[in-house]
């Protein structure tokens, strides 16, 4: 895939609280944890609700359509391993209907100069290795 | 009811530093050796023996009190540290004051030593074991939601906040340039500064982009050196060699949902494009009993130029969203501006010792001995961070 850093620099570290998210991404599905007590989404997934301190969540499917909240174009390799991937766009994408949950991922399939805050995007999937997939975005 | 406060009860009595060098050039000295040299210099400045020191109030990484005490024969009555990273810089001196006011120690050193030789903060969140990533934090569960995008260094992450600030408020790259250029102008008058050549607007715009909207000159330096600051009770400070510089207030912390900030990106929209300092600014002004109009000189943590602009807003020098216009109007220039900022050349152009040079400069300004002296300076603001919690500050007066 173009516009993403090389797979071998990506390290995922799932915990019991984040594993359902990563299991879903491996199946190219987006799920977000919502508090069963007060209904607030929490993202990234955390062991406690930031509003009511409850622990239990239900995992809600999301269609992965969102808008670019902010972004940067990475043009300098802070480690040599990413040099061949430059330039690439890292964006914060806000997901509607979630109380402001934001996903971070690359925007692919676009010239970096064309990316703007407020652009509508749709989720796509970067298969990093067997059983590990991270979200990326395309303009829609 | 008696007010519980540290206001006016302690003072900075000594400051000291090693020479600052480009990263790696302090070898073969050890990082802790640099720290000891800075402390000995601060003791000499104060007219104290190093054996008068009985406490350590620290922040971030890189310091081992036990080793240090053993080397210098210091009997330790207090050793404490603010959690987190560079955000604790100014607050470490507040921690020293807290230790003294609570009677746990009499003479407390706050020290930062940095040697970025084989390793670089610029790749703090790169995967461990990769070339260039020897300083990296271990992978974290939260990092899994950020790091796959290739965001691996603080500058790239703060660029995301800067981009949002530009979008919301019309802040321009020219405004970032004004921070870089005004700070450079201050640096080139100081022999301690690493950057000694003038920075023009053309040179700024010709520089390579690192992470849009930030270019090379929006980033702080990577260097080696150490700075030490000694705090004592106000009463005992009056017997020291230098004019005391009193601690009016210090605050550290941050809003819960500021949290991990740039390694999380979940901050509420209201203060996403901010420095995270609004809560600690309010705390410090309240403790000091002053407001922004009373500040004569501001030493603002300047790892990246846009974060200076956001701090100017969060400390009330400019309305939210108007920090860019505030700097463009010349307000932060020394000596002509309404609020000279980083008169020492800052992290951007003097040296990046994780914010401790700012404390040293504030002390020199209030003693009246600064190279770029603000006429009649009586009150100085010093900040640490933008960073994850804690961010911190210090209000000093002569």
Short mmCIF file of C-alpha atoms in Angstrom, two decimals:
data_model
loop_
_atom_site.label_atom_id
_atom_site.label_comp_id
_atom_site.label_asym_id
_atom_site.label_seq_id
_atom_site.Cartn_x
_atom_site.Cartn_y
_atom_site.Cartn_z
CA UNK A 1 0.00 0.00 0.00
CA UNK A 2 1.21 3.54 -0.82
CA UNK A 3 1.03 6.39 1.67
CA UNK A 4 1.66 4.33 4.78
CA UNK A 5 4.80 3.58 6.81
CA UNK A 6 6.35 0.14 6.30
CA UNK A 7 4.60 -2.71 8.05
CA UNK A 8 7.62 -3.83 10.01
CA UNK A 9 7.76 -0.63 12.07
CA UNK A 10 4.18 -1.08 13.27
CA UNK A 11 3.88 -2.60 16.73
CA UNK A 12 0.45 -3.36 18.18
CA UNK A 13 0.08 -4.10 21.87
CA UNK A 14 -3.46 -5.28 22.56
CA UNK A 15 -4.78 -5.54 26.12
CA UNK A 16 -7.96 -7.13 27.39
CA UNK A 17 -9.64 -3.73 26.94
CA UNK A 18 -8.48 -3.09 23.37
CA UNK A 19 -8.37 -6.60 21.93
CA UNK A 20 -11.97 -6.61 20.59
CA UNK A 21 -11.07 -3.53 18.52
CA UNK A 22 -8.03 -5.23 16.97
CA UNK A 23 -9.89 -8.51 16.45
CA UNK A 24 -12.50 -6.59 14.47
CA UNK A 25 -9.98 -4.64 12.40
CA UNK A 26 -8.35 -7.94 11.42
CA UNK A 27 -11.77 -8.80 9.94
CA UNK A 28 -11.98 -5.31 8.33
CA UNK A 29 -14.70 -4.18 10.69
CA UNK A 30 -14.73 -1.07 12.91
CA UNK A 31 -16.18 -1.46 16.39
CA UNK A 32 -16.14 1.10 19.20
CA UNK A 33 -16.68 0.55 22.92
CA UNK A 34 -19.68 2.24 24.50
CA UNK A 35 -20.35 2.38 28.24
CA UNK A 36 -23.24 0.08 29.19
CA UNK A 37 -24.11 2.33 32.13
CA UNK A 38 -24.20 5.86 30.67
CA UNK A 39 -23.89 5.24 26.93
CA UNK A 40 -20.73 7.29 26.41
CA UNK A 41 -18.24 6.09 23.83
CA UNK A 42 -14.61 5.81 24.96
CA UNK A 43 -11.76 5.92 22.54
CA UNK A 44 -9.09 4.68 22.59
CA UNK A 45 -10.75 1.90 24.59
CA UNK A 46 -10.10 2.27 28.32
CA UNK A 47 -10.93 0.17 31.40
CA UNK A 48 -13.16 2.88 32.89
CA UNK A 49 -15.75 5.33 31.63
CA UNK A 50 -14.38 8.88 31.86
CA UNK A 51 -17.84 10.12 32.88
CA UNK A 52 -19.35 7.49 35.22
CA UNK A 53 -16.36 5.24 36.06
CA UNK A 54 -18.21 2.08 35.03
CA UNK A 55 -16.13 -0.66 33.47
CA UNK A 56 -18.41 -2.67 31.21
CA UNK A 57 -18.78 -1.81 27.54
CA UNK A 58 -20.68 -3.02 24.53
CA UNK A 59 -18.93 -2.97 21.16
CA UNK A 60 -20.86 -1.00 18.57
CA UNK A 61 -20.27 -1.33 14.82
CA UNK A 62 -19.46 1.90 12.97
CA UNK A 63 -19.42 2.36 9.20
CA UNK A 64 -16.05 4.15 9.35
CA UNK A 65 -17.22 7.29 7.59
CA UNK A 66 -15.87 10.42 9.21
CA UNK A 67 -14.26 13.78 8.66
CA UNK A 68 -10.65 14.91 8.92
CA UNK A 69 -10.31 16.76 12.23
CA UNK A 70 -6.64 17.59 11.74
CA UNK A 71 -3.56 16.13 10.09
CA UNK A 72 0.10 16.49 9.28
CA UNK A 73 2.13 15.59 6.21
CA UNK A 74 5.22 13.73 7.33
CA UNK A 75 8.08 14.73 5.04
CA UNK A 76 11.15 13.92 7.12
CA UNK A 77 12.28 10.46 8.22
CA UNK A 78 12.88 10.56 11.98
CA UNK A 79 14.16 7.00 11.59
CA UNK A 80 15.66 5.67 8.35
CA UNK A 81 13.06 2.91 8.04
CA UNK A 82 10.32 5.31 6.91
CA UNK A 83 12.41 7.15 4.29
CA UNK A 84 11.06 5.28 1.29
CA UNK A 85 7.45 5.87 2.36
CA UNK A 86 7.74 9.70 2.41
CA UNK A 87 5.73 11.83 2.16
CA UNK A 88 2.65 10.44 3.87
CA UNK A 89 -0.36 11.91 5.66
CA UNK A 90 -1.23 11.11 9.28
CA UNK A 91 -4.72 12.30 10.14
CA UNK A 92 -7.05 12.49 13.12
CA UNK A 93 -10.51 11.51 11.89
CA UNK A 94 -13.66 12.27 13.87
CA UNK A 95 -16.48 9.75 13.65
CA UNK A 96 -20.04 11.17 13.66
CA UNK A 97 -22.57 9.74 16.07
CA UNK A 98 -19.96 8.76 18.64
CA UNK A 99 -19.75 11.85 20.82
CA UNK A 100 -16.47 12.83 19.20
CA UNK A 101 -14.47 9.58 18.97
CA UNK A 102 -11.34 10.10 16.89
CA UNK A 103 -9.28 7.56 14.99
CA UNK A 104 -5.71 8.21 13.86
CA UNK A 105 -4.56 6.81 10.54
CA UNK A 106 -2.99 7.56 7.20
CA UNK A 107 -4.96 9.15 4.39
CA UNK A 108 -4.09 7.12 1.29
CA UNK A 109 -4.81 7.40 -2.42
CA UNK A 110 -4.45 11.18 -2.47
CA UNK A 111 -1.71 13.74 -3.05
CA UNK A 112 -0.79 15.12 0.39
CA UNK A 113 -1.28 18.69 -0.89
CA UNK A 114 -4.97 17.97 -1.46
CA UNK A 115 -5.81 16.96 2.11
CA UNK A 116 -7.84 19.48 4.12
CA UNK A 117 -9.47 19.62 7.54
CA UNK A 118 -13.16 18.88 7.11
CA UNK A 119 -12.75 16.46 4.18
CA UNK A 120 -15.09 13.49 4.33
CA UNK A 121 -13.30 10.16 4.46
CA UNK A 122 -14.15 6.48 4.51
CA UNK A 123 -12.23 3.80 6.33
CA UNK A 124 -10.05 1.29 4.52
CA UNK A 125 -7.70 -1.35 5.86
CA UNK A 126 -3.93 -1.80 5.92
CA UNK A 127 -3.10 -5.45 6.54
CA UNK A 128 0.16 -5.22 8.43
CA UNK A 129 0.74 -8.92 8.95
CA UNK A 130 -1.29 -12.09 9.49
CA UNK A 131 -4.03 -11.22 12.00
CA UNK A 132 -3.03 -7.54 12.35
CA UNK A 133 -4.78 -4.75 10.45
CA UNK A 134 -4.81 -1.02 11.11
CA UNK A 135 -7.29 1.57 9.82
CA UNK A 136 -6.46 3.98 7.01
CA UNK A 137 -8.71 6.46 5.20
CA UNK A 138 -9.61 7.48 1.67
CA UNK A 139 -11.34 10.67 0.58
CA UNK A 140 -14.98 10.16 -0.36
CA UNK B 1 -9.41 30.41 57.67
CA UNK B 2 -5.67 30.47 57.07
CA UNK B 3 -4.80 30.33 53.40
CA UNK B 4 -2.54 27.38 52.58
CA UNK B 5 -0.05 28.70 50.07
CA UNK B 6 3.64 28.70 49.26
CA UNK B 7 3.43 32.29 48.02
CA UNK B 8 6.54 34.27 48.89
CA UNK B 9 7.89 31.72 51.34
CA UNK B 10 10.80 30.48 49.22
CA UNK B 11 13.32 31.91 46.80
CA UNK B 12 15.76 30.77 44.16
CA UNK B 13 19.24 31.47 45.50
CA UNK B 14 21.49 29.98 42.85
CA UNK B 15 21.54 28.95 39.19
CA UNK B 16 24.26 27.18 37.26
CA UNK B 17 24.84 25.52 33.93
CA UNK B 18 27.43 23.65 31.90
CA UNK B 19 28.29 24.91 28.44
CA UNK B 20 25.66 23.86 25.91
CA UNK B 21 26.89 21.83 22.95
CA UNK B 22 25.50 20.18 19.86
CA UNK B 23 24.25 16.69 20.60
CA UNK B 24 27.04 14.28 21.37
CA UNK B 25 29.73 16.94 21.77
CA UNK B 26 29.68 16.74 25.57
CA UNK B 27 31.19 13.24 25.37
CA UNK B 28 33.17 11.70 27.04
CA UNK B 29 31.61 13.40 30.06
CA UNK B 30 28.83 11.37 31.66
CA UNK B 31 25.31 12.83 31.81
CA UNK B 32 25.39 12.76 35.63
CA UNK B 33 28.79 14.42 35.53
CA UNK B 34 27.21 17.31 33.62
CA UNK B 35 24.50 17.47 36.29
CA UNK B 36 27.12 17.67 39.05
CA UNK B 37 29.01 20.44 37.25
CA UNK B 38 25.79 22.43 36.90
CA UNK B 39 24.99 21.96 40.58
CA UNK B 40 28.48 22.99 41.68
CA UNK B 41 28.12 26.10 39.52
CA UNK B 42 24.74 26.88 41.11
CA UNK B 43 26.23 26.43 44.59
CA UNK B 44 29.07 28.79 43.72
CA UNK B 45 26.54 31.30 42.38
CA UNK B 46 24.64 31.15 45.69
CA UNK B 47 27.74 31.12 47.88
CA UNK B 48 26.84 27.68 49.25
CA UNK B 49 28.74 24.43 49.70
CA UNK B 50 27.32 21.47 47.81
CA UNK B 51 27.01 19.86 51.26
CA UNK B 52 24.40 22.48 52.16
CA UNK B 53 22.09 20.82 49.62
CA UNK B 54 19.73 18.36 51.31
CA UNK B 55 17.00 17.81 48.76
CA UNK B 56 16.28 17.10 45.11
CA UNK B 57 13.11 18.10 43.24
CA UNK B 58 13.18 16.74 39.72
CA UNK B 59 11.16 15.94 36.60
CA UNK B 60 11.37 13.79 33.50
CA UNK B 61 14.16 11.26 33.18
CA UNK B 62 17.90 10.98 33.40
CA UNK B 63 18.67 11.68 37.05
CA UNK B 64 19.64 9.21 39.78
CA UNK B 65 19.65 10.81 43.25
CA UNK B 66 21.34 7.83 44.91
CA UNK B 67 24.31 7.87 42.59
CA UNK B 68 24.56 11.63 42.78
CA UNK B 69 24.45 11.68 46.61
CA UNK B 70 27.15 9.05 46.73
CA UNK B 71 29.43 10.94 44.31
CA UNK B 72 29.17 14.29 46.08
CA UNK B 73 28.61 13.14 49.66
CA UNK B 74 25.18 14.78 49.98
CA UNK B 75 22.98 13.73 52.90
CA UNK B 76 19.48 13.57 51.41
CA UNK B 77 16.33 14.57 53.33
CA UNK B 78 13.99 14.90 50.36
CA UNK B 79 14.02 13.50 46.84
CA UNK B 80 10.93 13.82 44.73
CA UNK B 81 9.99 14.01 41.11
CA UNK B 82 7.08 15.26 39.07
CA UNK B 83 5.69 12.50 36.88
CA UNK B 84 5.71 12.80 33.11
CA UNK B 85 8.27 14.45 30.88
CA UNK B 86 9.36 17.98 29.98
CA UNK B 87 6.05 19.40 31.16
CA UNK B 88 7.42 19.30 34.69
CA UNK B 89 10.33 21.67 34.08
CA UNK B 90 9.10 24.83 35.82
CA UNK B 91 7.05 22.76 38.24
CA UNK B 92 10.10 20.97 39.58
CA UNK B 93 11.07 24.25 41.26
CA UNK B 94 7.55 24.42 42.69
CA UNK B 95 8.15 20.94 44.08
CA UNK B 96 11.33 22.22 45.71
CA UNK B 97 9.36 25.06 47.28
CA UNK B 98 6.72 22.59 48.51
CA UNK B 99 9.39 20.45 50.17
CA UNK B 100 10.83 23.51 51.93
CA UNK B 101 7.49 25.00 53.03
CA UNK B 102 6.48 21.62 54.45
CA UNK B 103 9.73 21.40 56.40
CA UNK B 104 11.08 18.32 54.66
CA UNK B 105 14.27 19.98 53.41
CA UNK B 106 16.09 23.31 53.59
CA UNK B 107 18.11 23.57 50.40
CA UNK B 108 16.66 21.83 47.35
CA UNK B 109 18.21 21.39 43.92
CA UNK B 110 16.25 21.05 40.69
CA UNK B 111 18.43 19.74 37.90
CA UNK B 112 18.13 18.67 34.28
CA UNK B 113 20.90 16.98 32.38
CA UNK B 114 20.65 15.91 28.78
CA UNK B 115 23.00 14.17 26.40
CA UNK B 116 21.39 13.30 23.08
CA UNK B 117 24.33 11.39 21.68
CA UNK B 118 23.30 7.99 20.37
CA UNK B 119 19.66 8.79 20.85
CA UNK B 120 17.19 11.47 19.87
CA UNK B 121 13.91 12.69 21.35
CA UNK B 122 12.77 13.36 17.80
CA UNK B 123 11.94 9.66 17.47
CA UNK B 124 10.58 9.12 20.99
CA UNK B 125 7.71 6.95 19.80
CA UNK B 126 9.48 5.02 17.06
CA UNK B 127 9.63 1.24 17.46
CA UNK B 128 12.40 0.15 19.76
CA UNK B 129 15.30 -1.65 18.22
CA UNK B 130 15.10 0.16 14.89
CA UNK B 131 18.08 2.30 13.85
CA UNK B 132 17.62 5.81 15.22
CA UNK B 133 15.06 4.72 17.80
CA UNK B 134 17.29 3.88 20.74
CA UNK B 135 15.59 6.41 23.01
CA UNK B 136 12.08 5.15 22.32
CA UNK B 137 9.47 4.43 24.90
CA UNK B 138 8.35 0.79 24.90
CA UNK B 139 5.19 0.11 22.90
CA UNK B 140 2.02 0.91 24.85
CA UNK B 141 -1.61 -0.13 24.45
CA UNK B 142 -2.57 3.50 23.76
CA UNK B 143 0.33 3.94 21.35
CA UNK B 144 -1.13 1.21 19.17
CA UNK B 145 -3.82 3.72 18.16
CA UNK B 146 -1.31 6.39 17.08
CA UNK B 147 2.02 4.87 16.10
CA UNK B 148 0.86 2.83 13.07
CA UNK B 149 0.14 6.13 11.27
CA UNK B 150 3.84 6.93 11.36
CA UNK B 151 3.52 9.60 14.07
CA UNK B 152 6.71 8.83 15.96
CA UNK B 153 8.08 12.14 17.20
CA UNK B 154 6.64 14.95 19.33
CA UNK B 155 7.07 17.53 16.56
CA UNK B 156 4.94 15.54 14.15
CA UNK B 157 2.26 15.23 16.81
CA UNK B 158 2.23 18.91 17.79
CA UNK B 159 2.02 19.70 14.06
CA UNK B 160 -1.47 18.19 14.19
CA UNK B 161 -2.46 20.70 16.90
CA UNK B 162 -0.85 23.54 14.94
CA UNK B 163 -2.77 22.59 11.78
CA UNK B 164 -6.03 22.71 13.75
CA UNK B 165 -5.12 26.11 15.22
CA UNK B 166 -4.49 27.48 11.73
CA UNK B 167 -7.82 26.07 10.54
CA UNK B 168 -9.83 27.50 13.44
CA UNK B 169 -8.22 30.89 13.82
CA UNK B 170 -6.38 31.76 10.64
CA UNK B 171 -2.97 31.49 12.29
CA UNK B 172 -0.27 31.66 9.62
CA UNK B 173 3.19 30.22 9.09
CA UNK B 174 4.41 33.83 9.23
CA UNK B 175 3.30 33.84 12.87
CA UNK B 176 5.33 30.71 13.61
CA UNK B 177 8.24 32.38 11.82
CA UNK B 178 7.96 35.42 14.09
CA UNK B 179 8.41 33.18 17.13
CA UNK B 180 11.48 31.56 15.55
CA UNK B 181 12.99 34.87 14.37
CA UNK B 182 12.38 36.87 17.56
CA UNK B 183 13.85 34.05 19.62
CA UNK B 184 16.87 33.84 17.31
CA UNK B 185 17.42 37.60 17.60
CA UNK B 186 17.67 37.15 21.37
CA UNK B 187 20.01 34.16 21.04
CA UNK B 188 22.58 35.80 18.79
CA UNK B 189 23.37 38.36 21.49
CA UNK B 190 24.30 35.60 23.93
CA UNK B 191 27.62 33.71 23.82
CA UNK B 192 25.99 30.64 25.42
CA UNK B 193 23.57 30.20 22.52
CA UNK B 194 24.15 27.44 19.99
CA UNK B 195 22.53 29.36 17.14
CA UNK B 196 24.56 32.46 16.35
CA UNK B 197 23.48 33.46 12.83
CA UNK B 198 20.53 35.64 11.95
CA UNK B 199 17.36 33.94 10.78
CA UNK B 200 15.51 35.80 8.02
CA UNK B 201 11.95 35.29 6.87
CA UNK B 202 13.27 34.07 3.52
CA UNK B 203 15.51 31.51 5.20
CA UNK B 204 12.56 30.36 7.27
CA UNK B 205 10.40 29.79 4.20
CA UNK B 206 13.27 28.16 2.30
CA UNK B 207 13.83 25.58 5.05
CA UNK B 208 12.71 22.05 4.50
CA UNK B 209 9.34 20.96 5.81
CA UNK B 210 9.53 18.34 8.57
CA UNK B 211 5.85 17.75 9.31
CA UNK B 212 3.37 20.20 7.76
CA UNK B 213 2.80 22.92 8.83
CA UNK B 214 6.15 22.83 10.65
CA UNK B 215 9.52 23.37 9.04
CA UNK B 216 13.03 22.92 10.39
CA UNK B 217 13.03 26.28 12.23
CA UNK B 218 9.80 25.50 14.07
CA UNK B 219 11.66 22.75 15.92
CA UNK B 220 13.85 23.15 18.99
CA UNK B 221 17.49 22.12 19.08
CA UNK B 222 18.91 18.72 19.95
CA UNK B 223 21.82 19.26 22.28
CA UNK B 224 23.72 18.39 25.44
CA UNK B 225 24.10 20.20 28.72
CA UNK B 226 22.83 20.58 32.26
CA UNK B 227 21.19 23.30 34.35
CA UNK B 228 20.72 23.40 38.13
CA UNK B 229 18.54 25.68 40.28
CA UNK B 230 18.73 25.91 44.09
CA UNK B 231 15.75 26.90 46.21
CA UNK B 232 15.73 27.83 49.92
CA UNK B 233 13.35 29.50 52.36
CA UNK B 234 12.90 33.24 51.74
CA UNK B 235 14.42 33.92 55.14
CA UNK B 236 17.60 31.94 54.51
CA UNK B 237 17.80 33.23 50.94
CA UNK B 238 18.53 36.70 52.25
CA UNK B 239 21.86 35.42 53.66
CA UNK B 240 23.00 34.06 50.29
CA UNK B 241 25.33 35.82 47.89
CA UNK B 242 22.74 36.84 45.28
CA UNK B 243 19.62 38.91 45.45
CA UNK B 244 16.79 36.39 46.16
CA UNK B 245 14.26 35.69 43.45
CA UNK B 246 11.03 34.85 45.22
CA UNK B 247 8.62 32.11 44.21
CA UNK B 248 5.15 33.65 44.05
CA UNK B 249 3.41 30.56 42.70
CA UNK B 250 3.80 27.26 40.94
CA UNK B 251 1.22 24.86 39.56
CA UNK B 252 1.41 21.56 37.74
CA UNK B 253 -1.19 19.18 36.31
CA UNK B 254 -3.84 19.61 33.65
CA UNK B 255 -7.43 18.79 32.74
CA UNK B 256 -8.33 15.10 32.88
CA UNK B 257 -9.30 15.03 29.25
CA UNK B 258 -6.12 16.80 28.22
CA UNK B 259 -4.59 13.61 29.58
CA UNK B 260 -2.02 12.10 27.30
CA UNK B 261 -2.66 14.86 24.78
CA UNK B 262 -0.50 14.29 21.69
CA UNK B 263 -0.20 10.56 22.29
CA UNK B 264 -3.97 10.20 22.43
CA UNK B 265 -5.66 13.04 20.46
CA UNK B 266 -8.95 12.77 22.35
CA UNK B 267 -8.90 16.22 23.91
CA UNK B 268 -12.23 18.07 23.80
CA UNK B 269 -12.71 20.37 20.83
CA UNK B 270 -12.73 23.39 23.16
CA UNK B 271 -9.02 23.00 23.92
CA UNK B 272 -7.64 20.55 21.35
CA UNK B 273 -5.69 23.35 19.65
CA UNK B 274 -4.26 24.68 22.90
CA UNK B 275 -1.20 24.26 25.07
CA UNK B 276 -3.09 22.42 27.81
CA UNK B 277 -2.02 25.13 30.24
CA UNK B 278 -5.35 26.86 30.96
CA UNK B 279 -6.04 25.09 34.30
CA UNK B 280 -2.50 25.55 35.65
CA UNK B 281 -2.42 29.17 34.46
CA UNK B 282 -5.53 29.92 36.50
CA UNK B 283 -4.08 28.13 39.53
CA UNK B 284 -0.80 30.01 39.38
CA UNK B 285 -2.33 33.45 38.86
CA UNK B 286 -4.67 32.81 41.81
CA UNK B 287 -1.83 31.67 44.05
CA UNK B 288 0.38 34.62 43.07
CA UNK B 289 -2.48 37.11 43.32
CA UNK B 290 -1.61 38.60 39.95
CA UNK B 291 -2.83 38.51 36.36
CA UNK B 292 -1.22 38.47 32.93
CA UNK B 293 -0.89 42.28 32.85
CA UNK B 294 1.53 42.05 35.79
CA UNK B 295 4.01 39.81 33.96
CA UNK B 296 7.08 41.67 32.70
CA UNK B 297 8.86 38.83 30.90
CA UNK B 298 7.69 35.34 29.87
CA UNK B 299 9.94 32.33 29.47
CA UNK B 300 7.64 29.97 27.62
CA UNK B 301 8.57 26.37 26.85
CA UNK B 302 9.32 26.48 23.15
CA UNK B 303 9.88 23.00 21.78
CA UNK B 304 7.79 23.97 18.73
CA UNK B 305 6.91 27.52 17.67
CA UNK B 306 3.09 27.16 17.50
CA UNK B 307 3.03 26.04 21.12
CA UNK B 308 4.41 29.41 22.20
CA UNK B 309 1.47 31.06 20.45
CA UNK B 310 -1.01 28.75 22.17
CA UNK B 311 0.58 29.44 25.57
CA UNK B 312 0.29 33.19 24.99
CA UNK B 313 -3.45 32.56 24.63
CA UNK B 314 -3.77 30.15 27.54
CA UNK B 315 -1.96 32.54 29.91
CA UNK B 316 -4.25 35.38 28.90
CA UNK B 317 -1.76 37.58 27.04
CA UNK B 318 -3.93 37.29 23.93
CA UNK B 319 -7.54 36.15 23.50
CA UNK B 320 -7.99 32.51 22.43
CA UNK B 321 -7.29 32.33 18.71
CA UNK B 322 -5.43 35.63 18.54
CA UNK B 323 -1.98 34.47 19.61
CA UNK B 324 -0.80 34.58 16.00
CA UNK B 325 -1.82 38.21 15.58
CA UNK B 326 -0.29 39.01 18.98
CA UNK B 327 3.16 37.83 17.88
CA UNK B 328 2.80 39.29 14.37
CA UNK B 329 2.25 42.70 15.97
CA UNK B 330 5.70 42.52 17.54
CA UNK B 331 4.55 41.99 21.11
CA UNK B 332 7.04 39.27 22.02
CA UNK B 333 10.13 41.07 20.69
CA UNK B 334 12.87 42.20 23.05
CA UNK B 335 13.24 45.01 23.92
CA UNK B 336 10.37 46.76 22.12
CA UNK B 337 7.45 44.37 22.65
CA UNK B 338 4.77 44.57 25.32
CA UNK B 339 5.80 41.13 26.61
CA UNK B 340 9.34 40.03 25.73
CA UNK B 341 9.39 36.23 25.40
CA UNK B 342 12.36 33.89 25.69
CA UNK B 343 14.96 36.60 26.01
CA UNK B 344 17.63 33.90 26.37
CA UNK B 345 16.97 32.33 22.98
CA UNK B 346 14.82 29.51 24.28
CA UNK B 347 14.81 25.87 23.35
CA UNK B 348 14.69 27.01 19.74
CA UNK B 349 17.97 28.92 19.52
CA UNK B 350 19.96 28.87 22.76
CA UNK B 351 19.79 25.26 23.97
CA UNK B 352 17.21 22.60 24.66
CA UNK B 353 17.79 21.44 28.21
CA UNK B 354 14.14 20.46 28.53
CA UNK B 355 13.06 23.86 29.77
CA UNK B 356 15.48 24.51 32.63
CA UNK B 357 17.31 27.27 30.76
CA UNK B 358 14.04 29.20 31.03
CA UNK B 359 14.18 29.12 34.84
CA UNK B 360 17.80 30.29 34.78
CA UNK B 361 16.90 33.20 32.49
CA UNK B 362 13.94 34.24 34.65
CA UNK B 363 16.27 34.41 37.66
CA UNK B 364 18.80 36.53 35.76
CA UNK B 365 16.04 38.86 34.53
CA UNK B 366 14.78 39.44 38.09
CA UNK B 367 18.30 39.95 39.43
CA UNK B 368 18.72 42.54 36.69
CA UNK B 369 21.74 40.76 35.23
CA UNK B 370 20.30 39.29 32.01
CA UNK B 371 22.14 39.93 28.77
CA UNK B 372 18.86 40.89 27.10
CA UNK B 373 17.57 42.65 30.19
CA UNK B 374 13.94 43.76 30.30
CA UNK B 375 14.03 47.18 31.95
CA UNK B 376 12.62 47.09 35.46
CA UNK B 377 11.51 43.46 35.27
CA UNK B 378 9.84 42.49 38.54
CA UNK B 379 7.63 39.54 37.62
CA UNK B 380 8.54 36.59 35.40
CA UNK B 381 6.44 33.68 34.18
CA UNK B 382 8.16 30.37 33.38
CA UNK B 383 6.40 27.37 31.84
CA UNK B 384 7.10 23.68 31.29
CA UNK B 385 5.37 21.75 28.52
CA UNK B 386 2.90 21.65 26.43
CA UNK B 387 3.03 17.92 27.03
CA UNK B 388 0.98 15.13 28.53
CA UNK B 389 -0.07 15.83 32.12
CA UNK B 390 1.66 17.44 33.91
CA UNK B 391 2.27 20.80 32.34
CA UNK B 392 3.61 23.28 34.85
CA UNK B 393 4.62 26.84 35.59
CA UNK B 394 6.39 29.14 37.98
CA UNK B 395 5.75 32.79 38.77
CA UNK B 396 8.79 34.57 40.18
CA UNK B 397 9.25 38.10 41.50
CA UNK B 398 12.17 40.20 42.60
#
